Short mmCIF file of C-alpha atoms and ligand atoms in Angstrom, two decimals:
data_model
loop_
_atom_site.label_atom_id
_atom_site.label_comp_id
_atom_site.label_asym_id
_atom_site.label_seq_id
_atom_site.Cartn_x
_atom_site.Cartn_y
_atom_site.Cartn_z
CA MET A 15 93.90 111.72 119.49
CA SER A 16 92.63 109.00 121.73
CA ASN A 17 89.43 107.97 119.99
CA SER A 18 91.15 105.61 117.57
CA THR A 19 90.25 102.14 118.79
CA THR A 20 92.30 100.06 116.41
CA ASN A 21 95.57 101.94 116.73
CA ARG A 22 96.37 101.70 113.08
CA SER A 23 98.21 104.39 111.20
CA ILE A 24 97.28 103.34 107.77
CA SER A 25 96.96 106.69 106.13
CA SER A 26 100.57 106.88 104.90
CA GLU A 27 100.24 103.48 103.21
CA TYR A 28 97.23 104.81 101.36
CA ILE A 29 99.24 107.18 99.25
CA THR A 30 101.00 105.39 96.47
CA LYS A 31 102.78 106.30 93.28
CA ASP A 32 103.28 102.63 92.31
CA PRO A 33 101.30 101.09 89.52
CA SER A 34 98.60 98.68 90.49
CA ARG A 35 99.64 95.15 91.34
CA PHE A 36 96.97 93.80 89.03
CA LEU A 37 98.89 95.03 85.97
CA SER A 38 102.31 94.33 84.60
CA THR A 39 104.47 95.79 81.83
CA THR A 40 106.90 92.86 81.93
CA GLU A 41 106.14 90.23 79.35
CA SER A 42 105.62 86.66 80.49
CA GLU A 43 106.34 83.58 78.37
CA SER A 44 103.46 81.70 79.86
CA VAL A 45 100.99 84.48 79.24
CA ILE A 46 97.32 83.46 78.76
CA VAL A 47 95.52 85.33 76.03
CA ILE A 48 92.01 86.67 76.49
CA HIS A 49 89.66 87.02 73.52
CA ILE A 50 86.50 89.08 73.70
CA VAL A 51 83.87 87.40 71.57
CA SER A 52 80.34 88.43 70.71
CA LYS A 53 77.74 86.22 69.07
CA GLU A 54 78.29 88.12 65.83
CA ASN A 55 81.95 87.27 65.58
CA LEU A 56 81.89 83.82 67.22
CA GLN A 57 82.32 81.92 63.93
CA GLN A 58 85.09 84.17 62.83
CA TRP A 59 86.88 83.66 66.16
CA LEU A 60 86.43 79.90 66.00
CA SER A 61 88.11 79.87 62.60
CA THR A 62 91.26 81.24 64.20
CA LEU A 63 91.60 78.26 66.56
CA ASN A 64 93.28 74.96 65.75
CA LYS A 65 91.03 71.99 65.16
CA GLN A 66 91.36 70.51 68.63
CA GLN A 67 90.64 73.83 70.32
CA ALA A 68 87.67 74.63 68.09
CA LEU A 69 86.23 71.22 68.87
CA TRP A 70 86.71 71.82 72.60
CA VAL A 71 84.90 75.14 72.43
CA GLU A 72 82.06 73.74 70.37
CA SER A 73 81.60 70.63 72.47
CA ASN A 74 81.34 72.87 75.54
CA HIS A 75 78.52 74.69 73.74
CA PHE A 76 80.23 78.08 74.17
CA GLN A 77 77.86 80.57 72.56
CA ALA A 78 79.42 83.89 73.54
CA ASN A 79 76.53 84.85 75.79
CA LYS A 80 77.24 87.84 78.00
CA ASP A 81 79.86 86.92 80.65
CA GLU A 82 80.07 83.33 79.42
CA VAL A 83 83.67 82.08 79.78
CA ILE A 84 85.49 79.24 78.07
CA LYS A 85 89.04 78.27 79.05
CA VAL A 86 91.19 76.56 76.46
CA ALA A 87 94.36 74.52 76.94
CA ASP A 88 97.38 74.14 74.65
CA ALA A 89 98.72 70.81 73.37
CA ASP A 90 100.49 70.24 76.71
CA GLY A 91 97.28 70.71 78.65
CA LYS A 92 98.26 74.12 79.97
CA LEU A 93 95.73 76.94 80.10
CA CYS A 94 96.66 79.20 77.22
CA MET A 95 93.49 81.02 76.18
CA VAL A 96 90.30 82.38 77.64
CA ALA A 97 87.32 83.65 75.71
CA LEU A 98 84.74 85.99 77.19
CA GLY A 99 81.29 86.40 75.72
CA VAL A 100 80.03 90.00 75.47
CA ASN A 101 77.09 91.89 74.03
CA LYS A 102 78.11 93.53 70.77
CA ASN A 103 77.30 97.00 72.02
CA ALA A 104 78.98 96.63 75.42
CA VAL A 105 82.37 95.44 74.32
CA SER A 106 84.43 98.04 76.12
CA GLY A 107 82.75 99.30 79.27
CA ILE A 108 84.38 99.64 82.68
CA LYS A 109 82.60 96.48 83.79
CA THR A 110 83.25 94.31 80.72
CA LEU A 111 86.02 92.25 82.33
CA ALA A 112 84.90 92.63 85.91
CA LYS A 113 83.13 89.31 86.39
CA LEU A 114 85.73 87.42 84.38
CA THR A 115 88.58 88.41 86.71
CA LYS A 116 86.82 86.54 89.52
CA SER A 117 86.82 83.25 87.63
CA LEU A 118 90.46 83.23 86.55
CA PRO A 119 93.31 81.47 88.29
CA ALA A 120 96.26 83.63 89.32
CA GLY A 121 98.59 84.16 86.44
CA GLN A 122 99.51 86.61 83.71
CA TYR A 123 96.98 87.47 81.02
CA LYS A 124 96.98 89.51 77.86
CA LEU A 125 94.02 91.03 76.07
CA VAL A 126 93.59 90.56 72.33
CA THR A 127 91.20 93.32 71.28
CA ASP A 128 90.87 96.39 69.12
CA GLU A 129 88.60 97.96 71.67
CA ASN A 130 89.39 100.59 74.30
CA SER A 131 91.97 98.61 76.15
CA GLU A 132 92.63 101.44 78.66
CA LEU A 133 89.07 101.32 79.97
CA LEU A 134 89.09 97.50 80.01
CA SER A 135 92.39 97.44 81.90
CA ILE A 136 91.16 99.95 84.49
CA GLY A 137 88.08 97.79 85.04
CA TRP A 138 90.30 94.71 85.32
CA ALA A 139 92.26 96.22 88.19
CA LEU A 140 89.31 97.81 89.97
CA ALA A 141 87.33 94.60 89.94
CA GLN A 142 90.06 92.81 91.90
CA TYR A 143 90.47 95.42 94.58
CA GLN A 144 89.43 94.36 98.08
CA PHE A 145 89.23 96.30 101.30
CA ASP A 146 90.91 93.82 103.63
CA GLU A 147 92.94 96.19 105.79
CA TYR A 148 91.13 94.95 108.89
CA LEU A 149 90.95 91.26 108.17
CA ASP A 150 93.07 88.71 109.99
CA ASN A 151 94.71 87.49 106.82
CA GLY A 152 94.50 91.10 105.65
CA LYS A 153 96.50 93.19 103.24
CA GLY A 154 95.23 91.71 99.96
CA SER A 155 98.57 92.69 98.48
CA GLN A 156 99.77 89.25 99.63
CA SER A 157 97.14 87.25 97.83
CA LYS A 158 97.81 86.21 94.23
CA ALA A 159 96.11 88.16 91.49
CA ALA A 160 95.16 87.77 87.88
CA VAL A 161 97.71 90.13 86.35
CA LEU A 162 97.06 91.86 83.06
CA GLU A 163 100.01 92.46 80.73
CA ILE A 164 99.83 95.97 79.31
CA SER A 165 102.10 98.30 77.35
CA GLU A 166 104.19 101.01 79.03
CA THR A 167 102.00 103.64 77.34
CA THR A 168 98.79 102.15 78.65
CA GLN A 169 100.34 101.82 82.09
CA GLN A 170 101.32 105.50 82.13
CA GLU A 171 97.82 106.54 81.17
CA ILE A 172 95.90 104.37 83.58
CA SER A 173 97.91 103.81 86.73
CA ALA A 174 97.14 107.32 88.05
CA ILE A 175 93.45 106.66 87.51
CA ILE A 176 93.43 103.25 89.17
CA ASN A 177 95.44 104.48 92.15
CA GLY A 178 93.17 107.52 92.56
CA VAL A 179 90.05 105.35 92.56
CA ILE A 180 91.55 102.85 95.00
CA LEU A 181 92.65 105.68 97.31
CA ILE A 182 89.06 106.95 97.38
CA ARG A 183 87.62 103.52 98.10
CA LYS A 184 90.04 102.93 100.94
CA LEU A 185 89.57 106.33 102.53
CA VAL A 186 85.79 106.00 102.51
CA SER A 187 85.76 102.43 103.77
CA THR A 188 88.11 103.14 106.66
CA PRO A 189 86.06 103.58 109.83
CA THR A 190 85.96 106.92 111.55
CA CYS A 191 88.01 105.67 114.51
CA ASP A 192 90.93 105.66 112.07
CA MET A 193 89.70 108.32 109.63
CA GLY A 194 88.71 111.34 111.70
CA PRO A 195 89.72 114.93 110.89
CA SER A 196 93.26 114.43 112.19
CA HIS A 197 93.71 111.32 110.00
CA LEU A 198 92.39 113.16 106.92
CA SER A 199 94.97 115.76 107.71
CA ASP A 200 97.70 113.09 107.74
CA VAL A 201 96.49 111.75 104.44
CA MET A 202 96.64 115.17 102.84
CA SER A 203 100.06 115.91 104.26
CA ASN A 204 101.35 112.50 103.04
CA LEU A 205 99.91 113.18 99.65
CA ALA A 206 101.61 116.61 99.58
CA ASN A 207 104.97 115.00 100.54
CA ALA A 208 104.67 112.37 97.85
CA PHE A 209 104.25 115.03 95.12
CA ASN A 210 106.23 117.96 96.49
CA ALA A 211 103.10 119.96 97.17
CA ASP A 212 102.55 122.46 99.99
CA PHE A 213 100.32 121.51 102.88
CA LYS A 214 98.86 123.57 105.70
CA GLU A 215 95.92 123.39 108.08
CA ILE A 216 93.92 125.83 110.16
CA LEU A 217 93.17 124.00 113.39
CA ASP A 218 90.36 124.35 115.93
CA GLU A 219 90.43 127.78 117.64
CA GLU A 220 92.41 129.23 114.74
CA LEU A 221 89.31 128.65 112.65
CA LEU A 222 87.43 131.14 114.85
CA GLU A 223 90.28 133.64 114.75
CA GLN A 224 90.21 133.62 110.92
CA GLY A 225 86.43 133.64 110.61
CA PHE A 226 85.77 130.04 109.57
CA ASN A 227 82.90 129.87 112.01
CA THR A 228 80.71 127.35 110.22
CA ILE A 229 83.50 124.80 110.14
CA HIS A 230 84.18 125.27 113.80
CA ALA A 231 80.50 125.22 114.80
CA VAL A 232 79.85 121.90 113.07
CA GLY A 233 83.01 120.22 114.35
CA ARG A 234 83.42 121.67 117.81
CA ALA A 235 81.55 118.93 119.70
CA ALA A 236 83.95 116.20 118.57
CA GLU A 237 87.06 115.09 120.39
CA ASN A 238 88.98 114.97 117.11
CA ARG A 239 89.15 118.69 116.47
CA PRO A 240 87.79 120.49 113.39
CA ARG A 241 90.16 121.91 110.83
CA LEU A 242 90.48 123.32 107.32
CA LEU A 243 93.02 121.45 105.24
CA GLU A 244 94.82 122.91 102.26
CA LEU A 245 97.17 121.60 99.58
CA ASN A 246 98.75 123.63 96.77
CA TRP A 247 100.67 122.22 93.84
CA GLY A 248 101.85 123.00 90.32
CA PRO A 249 103.24 125.90 88.31
CA LYS A 250 102.00 129.21 89.72
CA GLU A 251 101.35 130.60 86.23
CA ALA A 252 99.11 127.67 85.21
CA PRO A 253 95.31 128.09 85.28
CA LYS A 254 94.01 127.75 88.85
CA LEU A 255 91.92 124.71 89.59
CA THR A 256 90.39 124.61 93.05
CA LEU A 257 88.75 121.51 94.51
CA VAL A 258 86.66 121.56 97.65
CA GLY A 259 85.57 118.33 99.41
CA LYS A 260 83.06 117.76 102.17
CA GLY A 261 85.14 116.17 104.94
CA VAL A 262 82.47 115.24 107.50
CA CYS A 263 84.28 112.20 108.96
CA PHE A 264 81.13 111.09 110.70
CA ASP A 265 77.63 112.50 110.53
CA THR A 266 75.51 111.70 113.57
CA GLY A 267 73.14 114.42 112.44
CA GLY A 268 74.18 116.45 115.52
CA LEU A 269 71.44 117.34 117.98
CA ASP A 270 68.97 116.67 115.17
CA ILE A 271 70.21 113.13 115.50
CA LYS A 272 69.81 110.64 112.71
CA PRO A 273 67.86 107.42 113.23
CA THR A 274 69.90 104.20 113.55
CA SER A 275 69.48 103.17 109.94
CA GLY A 276 70.35 106.64 108.65
CA MET A 277 73.52 106.85 110.71
CA ARG A 278 74.86 103.40 109.94
CA ILE A 279 77.10 104.24 106.99
CA MET A 280 77.88 107.85 107.91
CA LYS A 281 81.60 107.14 108.09
CA LYS A 282 81.28 107.76 104.37
CA ASP A 283 80.33 111.38 104.86
CA MET A 284 83.91 112.38 104.03
CA GLY A 285 83.38 110.86 100.60
CA GLY A 286 83.62 114.27 98.94
CA ALA A 287 86.96 114.91 100.63
CA ALA A 288 88.16 111.45 99.57
CA HIS A 289 87.15 112.26 96.00
CA THR A 290 89.18 115.47 96.01
CA LEU A 291 92.22 113.64 97.42
CA GLY A 292 91.86 110.89 94.82
CA ILE A 293 91.55 113.29 91.90
CA ALA A 294 94.37 115.44 93.29
CA GLN A 295 96.58 112.35 93.25
CA MET A 296 95.55 111.68 89.65
CA ILE A 297 96.22 115.24 88.60
CA MET A 298 99.64 115.38 90.22
CA ALA A 299 100.67 111.93 89.00
CA ALA A 300 99.64 112.84 85.45
CA LYS A 301 101.19 116.32 85.80
CA LEU A 302 98.23 118.24 84.46
CA ASN A 303 98.95 121.81 83.57
CA VAL A 304 97.08 123.40 86.48
CA ARG A 305 97.86 125.27 89.65
CA LEU A 306 95.97 122.96 91.97
CA ARG A 307 94.42 124.05 95.23
CA LEU A 308 92.63 121.54 97.42
CA LEU A 309 90.47 122.63 100.36
CA ILE A 310 88.87 120.21 102.83
CA PRO A 311 86.87 121.31 105.83
CA ALA A 312 87.46 118.25 108.05
CA VAL A 313 85.05 117.79 110.97
CA GLU A 314 83.00 115.21 112.80
CA ASN A 315 79.35 116.21 113.22
CA ASN A 316 79.02 114.81 116.73
CA ILE A 317 77.01 115.48 119.89
CA SER A 318 78.18 116.83 123.23
CA ALA A 319 77.31 119.64 125.65
CA ASN A 320 78.98 122.17 123.39
CA ALA A 321 77.36 120.99 120.17
CA PHE A 322 75.84 123.66 117.86
CA ARG A 323 72.07 123.81 118.12
CA PRO A 324 68.99 124.27 115.94
CA GLY A 325 68.22 127.98 116.00
CA ASP A 326 71.85 129.05 116.46
CA ILE A 327 72.98 131.79 114.11
CA ILE A 328 76.48 131.52 112.68
CA THR A 329 78.35 134.34 110.96
CA SER A 330 79.99 132.63 108.00
CA TYR A 331 83.41 133.45 106.54
CA LYS A 332 81.70 135.37 103.77
CA GLY A 333 79.85 137.49 106.34
CA THR A 334 76.41 136.06 105.62
CA THR A 335 74.62 135.06 108.81
CA VAL A 336 73.11 131.57 108.70
CA GLU A 337 70.37 130.27 110.99
CA VAL A 338 70.76 126.59 111.76
CA ASP A 339 67.40 125.10 110.94
CA ASN A 340 68.71 121.55 111.13
CA THR A 341 72.10 120.41 112.49
CA ASP A 342 71.98 117.50 110.03
CA ALA A 343 72.33 119.89 107.12
CA GLU A 344 75.96 120.36 108.23
CA GLY A 345 77.75 119.64 104.92
CA ARG A 346 76.56 122.83 103.26
CA LEU A 347 77.65 124.78 106.34
CA VAL A 348 81.25 123.60 106.30
CA LEU A 349 81.40 123.86 102.52
CA SER A 350 80.11 127.43 102.55
CA ASP A 351 83.22 128.74 104.35
CA ALA A 352 85.57 126.72 102.15
CA LEU A 353 83.83 127.86 98.94
CA ALA A 354 83.93 131.49 100.10
CA LEU A 355 87.69 131.18 100.76
CA ALA A 356 88.21 129.46 97.37
CA SER A 357 86.30 132.25 95.61
CA GLU A 358 88.66 134.96 96.89
CA GLU A 359 91.33 133.79 94.40
CA HIS A 360 88.97 133.72 91.39
CA PRO A 361 89.99 130.25 90.21
CA ASP A 362 89.66 129.32 86.55
CA LEU A 363 87.54 126.38 87.70
CA LEU A 364 86.04 125.56 91.11
CA ILE A 365 84.65 122.08 91.74
CA ASP A 366 83.18 120.75 94.93
CA PHE A 367 82.38 117.11 95.76
CA ALA A 368 80.02 116.30 98.62
CA THR A 369 77.83 113.56 100.03
CA LEU A 370 75.38 116.38 100.52
CA THR A 371 71.79 115.19 100.41
CA GLY A 372 69.62 112.12 100.66
CA ALA A 373 67.40 113.92 98.15
CA ALA A 374 69.99 113.48 95.43
CA ARG A 375 69.69 109.73 95.94
CA VAL A 376 65.90 109.86 95.78
CA ALA A 377 66.14 111.80 92.50
CA MET A 378 68.92 109.79 90.84
CA GLY A 379 69.32 106.49 92.68
CA LEU A 380 72.62 105.26 94.05
CA GLU A 381 74.77 105.11 90.90
CA MET A 382 73.84 108.06 88.74
CA VAL A 383 75.72 111.17 89.94
CA PRO A 384 74.05 114.54 89.64
CA PHE A 385 76.08 117.69 89.08
CA PHE A 386 75.08 121.35 89.08
CA THR A 387 76.55 124.19 87.12
CA ASP A 388 75.37 127.33 85.33
CA ASN A 389 77.98 126.82 82.64
CA ASP A 390 76.63 124.94 79.57
CA ASP A 391 80.08 124.38 78.05
CA ILE A 392 81.38 122.75 81.20
CA ALA A 393 78.20 120.67 81.53
CA ASN A 394 78.46 119.46 77.93
CA GLY A 395 82.17 118.71 78.35
CA LEU A 396 81.52 116.70 81.48
CA MET A 397 78.67 114.75 79.86
CA SER A 398 80.81 113.79 76.88
CA SER A 399 83.71 112.77 79.13
CA ALA A 400 81.29 110.72 81.23
CA ALA A 401 80.20 108.84 78.09
CA ASP A 402 83.81 108.36 76.93
CA VAL A 403 84.94 106.71 80.14
CA ASP A 404 81.73 104.95 81.15
CA ASP A 405 81.29 106.96 84.39
CA PRO A 406 77.66 108.13 84.52
CA LEU A 407 76.74 111.75 85.25
CA TRP A 408 73.55 113.78 84.91
CA ARG A 409 73.05 117.53 85.13
CA MET A 410 70.48 118.93 87.53
CA PRO A 411 69.24 122.53 87.51
CA LEU A 412 70.24 125.38 89.81
CA PHE A 413 66.61 126.48 89.72
CA GLU A 414 66.65 129.95 91.23
CA PRO A 415 62.96 130.18 92.38
CA TYR A 416 63.71 127.53 95.01
CA ALA A 417 66.29 129.82 96.65
CA SER A 418 63.43 131.63 98.37
CA GLN A 419 63.08 128.55 100.56
CA LEU A 420 66.36 129.50 102.21
CA LYS A 421 65.00 132.78 103.64
CA SER A 422 65.08 133.16 107.40
CA ASN A 423 63.26 135.66 109.59
CA PHE A 424 66.19 135.76 112.00
CA ALA A 425 69.29 135.71 109.80
CA ASP A 426 70.38 136.32 106.17
CA MET A 427 69.75 132.67 105.33
CA ARG A 428 68.89 129.37 106.88
CA ASN A 429 70.53 126.04 106.12
CA MET A 430 67.53 124.05 104.93
CA GLY A 431 64.54 124.39 102.62
CA SER A 432 60.98 124.79 103.80
CA GLY A 433 59.52 121.58 102.43
CA PRO A 434 60.42 118.00 101.58
CA TYR A 435 60.82 118.55 97.82
CA GLY A 436 63.84 119.34 95.63
CA GLY A 437 66.31 119.00 98.50
CA ALA A 438 69.39 118.44 96.28
CA ILE A 439 68.62 121.62 94.31
CA VAL A 440 67.97 123.68 97.46
CA ALA A 441 71.26 122.50 98.94
CA ALA A 442 73.11 123.36 95.73
CA LEU A 443 71.52 126.84 95.76
CA PHE A 444 72.68 127.29 99.31
CA LEU A 445 76.29 126.57 98.21
CA LYS A 446 75.92 128.84 95.19
CA HIS A 447 75.37 131.82 97.48
CA PHE A 448 78.98 131.51 98.68
CA VAL A 449 80.57 131.18 95.25
CA THR A 450 81.55 134.55 93.76
CA GLU A 451 81.72 133.37 90.16
CA PRO A 452 79.12 130.61 89.73
CA LYS A 453 79.91 130.38 85.99
CA ASN A 454 83.23 128.74 86.90
CA TRP A 455 81.72 126.42 89.49
CA VAL A 456 80.52 122.80 89.43
CA HIS A 457 78.96 120.97 92.38
CA PHE A 458 78.72 117.17 92.61
CA ASP A 459 76.26 115.57 95.05
CA LEU A 460 77.68 112.03 95.47
CA PHE A 461 76.82 108.82 97.23
CA ALA A 462 80.47 107.61 97.39
CA TRP A 463 79.26 104.21 98.55
CA ASN A 464 78.53 100.80 97.12
CA SER A 465 75.80 99.07 99.14
CA SER A 466 76.64 95.43 98.35
CA ASN A 467 79.40 93.41 96.67
CA THR A 468 79.29 93.82 92.89
CA ASP A 469 81.58 92.56 90.13
CA ILE A 470 83.46 95.86 89.97
CA CYS A 471 83.51 96.92 93.64
CA PRO A 472 83.13 95.32 97.07
CA GLU A 473 80.61 96.76 99.52
CA GLY A 474 82.03 100.00 100.85
CA GLY A 475 83.54 103.20 99.53
CA GLU A 476 83.26 103.83 95.81
CA ALA A 477 84.67 106.51 93.56
CA MET A 478 81.96 108.14 91.45
CA ALA A 479 82.24 110.74 88.70
CA ILE A 480 85.95 110.97 89.28
CA ARG A 481 87.14 109.29 86.07
CA ALA A 482 84.77 111.48 84.08
CA VAL A 483 86.00 114.63 85.79
CA PHE A 484 89.66 113.60 85.35
CA SER A 485 89.09 112.95 81.65
CA TYR A 486 87.41 116.37 81.32
CA LEU A 487 90.32 118.10 83.10
CA ASN A 488 92.79 116.23 80.93
CA GLN A 489 91.10 117.61 77.81
CA ARG A 490 90.63 121.09 79.22
CA TYR A 491 94.12 121.65 80.61
CA GLY A 492 96.43 119.02 79.06
CA LYS A 493 99.71 118.00 80.58
CA GLN A 494 102.63 120.19 81.67
CA LEU A 495 105.21 120.61 78.92
N1 BES B 505 75.34 113.35 104.90
C1 BES B 505 73.98 113.66 104.74
C2 BES B 505 73.44 113.34 103.37
C3 BES B 505 73.35 111.93 102.96
C4 BES B 505 72.55 111.05 103.62
C5 BES B 505 74.03 111.50 101.86
C6 BES B 505 72.47 109.74 103.21
C7 BES B 505 73.92 110.23 101.39
C8 BES B 505 73.13 109.33 102.09
C9 BES B 505 73.70 115.13 104.98
O1 BES B 505 74.53 115.79 105.87
C10 BES B 505 72.33 115.20 105.51
O2 BES B 505 72.09 114.70 106.59
N2 BES B 505 71.43 115.82 104.77
C11 BES B 505 70.08 115.95 105.12
C12 BES B 505 69.67 117.39 104.85
C13 BES B 505 68.35 117.79 105.47
C14 BES B 505 68.44 117.77 106.98
C15 BES B 505 67.99 119.13 104.94
C16 BES B 505 69.25 115.01 104.29
O3 BES B 505 69.56 114.84 103.09
O4 BES B 505 68.31 114.40 104.80
ZN1 ZN B 506 73.85 115.56 107.91
ZN1 ZN B 507 76.46 114.96 106.10
#
C-alpha cells in the first residue's frame, strides 16, 4: 500500500515475548537497594542505617515527603541505597515508583518492601518506556535504563502485562501512515505466529460478499482497504472468550468531517483494536484457560468520491438496516457487524474495547474508563480487579429508555441519538442491539491516549482498563493445566 510515507515496517518488532529490558532476574553484586519510607516509619528506617548514613540523611533534611528522594553512598563513596518518600496510604500504586525512575542513574536496583512488589515493578518498567521509534537517535532500547532486580516468579507474573501495555502504547502512537488497516493486519498475523494462533482476514470486496456491509461502507473511501481481522487461539474445549476492538486507523469524521482540533489525534481511533491485541498477547503469554477469539474491523474513516454519506442506509451483517445519521459515528457501525458475528458462537464472555464517544470523556474525564454491562457479577468482579491493580474503572448504565433515540423513520435504526445528552450510553445501546446475549457482554469506551508527558507515560498512546480486565480474566478462568 503506497500511502506509507516513512517506509517503516515496524509492526513485526512490536510483538515480543521477551521480558522488559527494565527488569532483570540476574543478581548483580553492585545492586543499589531502594527503601520506601513514609513519615510514619522514618525513624524506624533511620535506625537501620549506620551512623554515617543516618547523619547524611538527617543533615539533608530528608523527611519522607511524597516523592522525596535521598541517595546514600557506602564507605567507598559508591551509591548503594536510595530512599523514596511516600504517603502511608499510597505505598503500592502503579505510580509509586514512576517519578523516582527518572531521577536514578543507570544501574541495577532492588526493592526492599513488604508491599505489592508486582504492581510496583510494573510501574517501574512502564514509567521508563518511551516512544522513540521515529527519533534520530531512536530505538530507546539502546539507551541505558534503571534496571530493577526481581525474582523469577515476579518476572513470570508481570512480563506479560508490561509487554501487553507497551504493545498498546506503541500501536496507538504509531502514525496512520504506518498503522493503517493493512498494518494492523500484519500486527495480528505476527502476533498469531508468535503464539501459534490461527489468523485470517476478510478483505475489501469479500466483506460485501459475506454481508459485512457496515465495515465496508465505513472503510471503502480509503486507499488502505477495509478488512475484518480474526485470530483464534487456545484449547477448543476451554470457555470461549471473544474480544472485539474498534480498529478505525484514522477518523476524519468522513463527509461529516471533524474540525481541525477534533481530528488531530485521530490516529488513536484504533485504540480499541490495540487494546484487544495487547490483552490477547497477555492472555496467550500467560496461557489462560480460554479459547480466545479476537475480531478487529480495521478501516480508515476517510473521504473520497465513494465515501458513505449521511442518509445512506446500510444493511448490517445481522440484517438490521441502519440509517447513517452522521458519518462520524462510524465506530459503532463497524463494531455492529463484528459483534453480530461474535454473537453467532455464543461466547462465554464477549468484551469490546472502543474509542467510541467524546461523550464518555465529558462524563468521566480522560483517565477514568467507563464500562457497560447488564451483568452485576461481571461488573463487581471488574471493579474489584480494578482496585486490586490500581487501574480505574467505573460502571455506566445501559439505560433502555434512551434506546428510543435510535429510531429512524427510514430504516430499522439510525447510528446516532437525537440530542446532545448521554452520548456514551446511546452509543452503548446501539452496540447492545447487535449482541445476542447481552448478559455475557461488556463494552469499554476508552480514551487510549495520554495528552501530555506524565511520570508513568509519555504523551501518546496509553493502555487503559487492560490490567484490570486481565486480572479479572485471570481470576475467572485461571491458567491452562
Ligand atoms: N472516534 C470518535 C470518538 C472520540 C472522539 C473518542 C474524541 C475520543 C476522543 C468517534 O468516532 C466519534 O466521532 N464520535 C462522535 C459521535 C457523534 C457523531 C454521535 C462523537 O463522540 O462526537
Ligand atoms: Zn467518528
Ligand atoms: Zn471514531
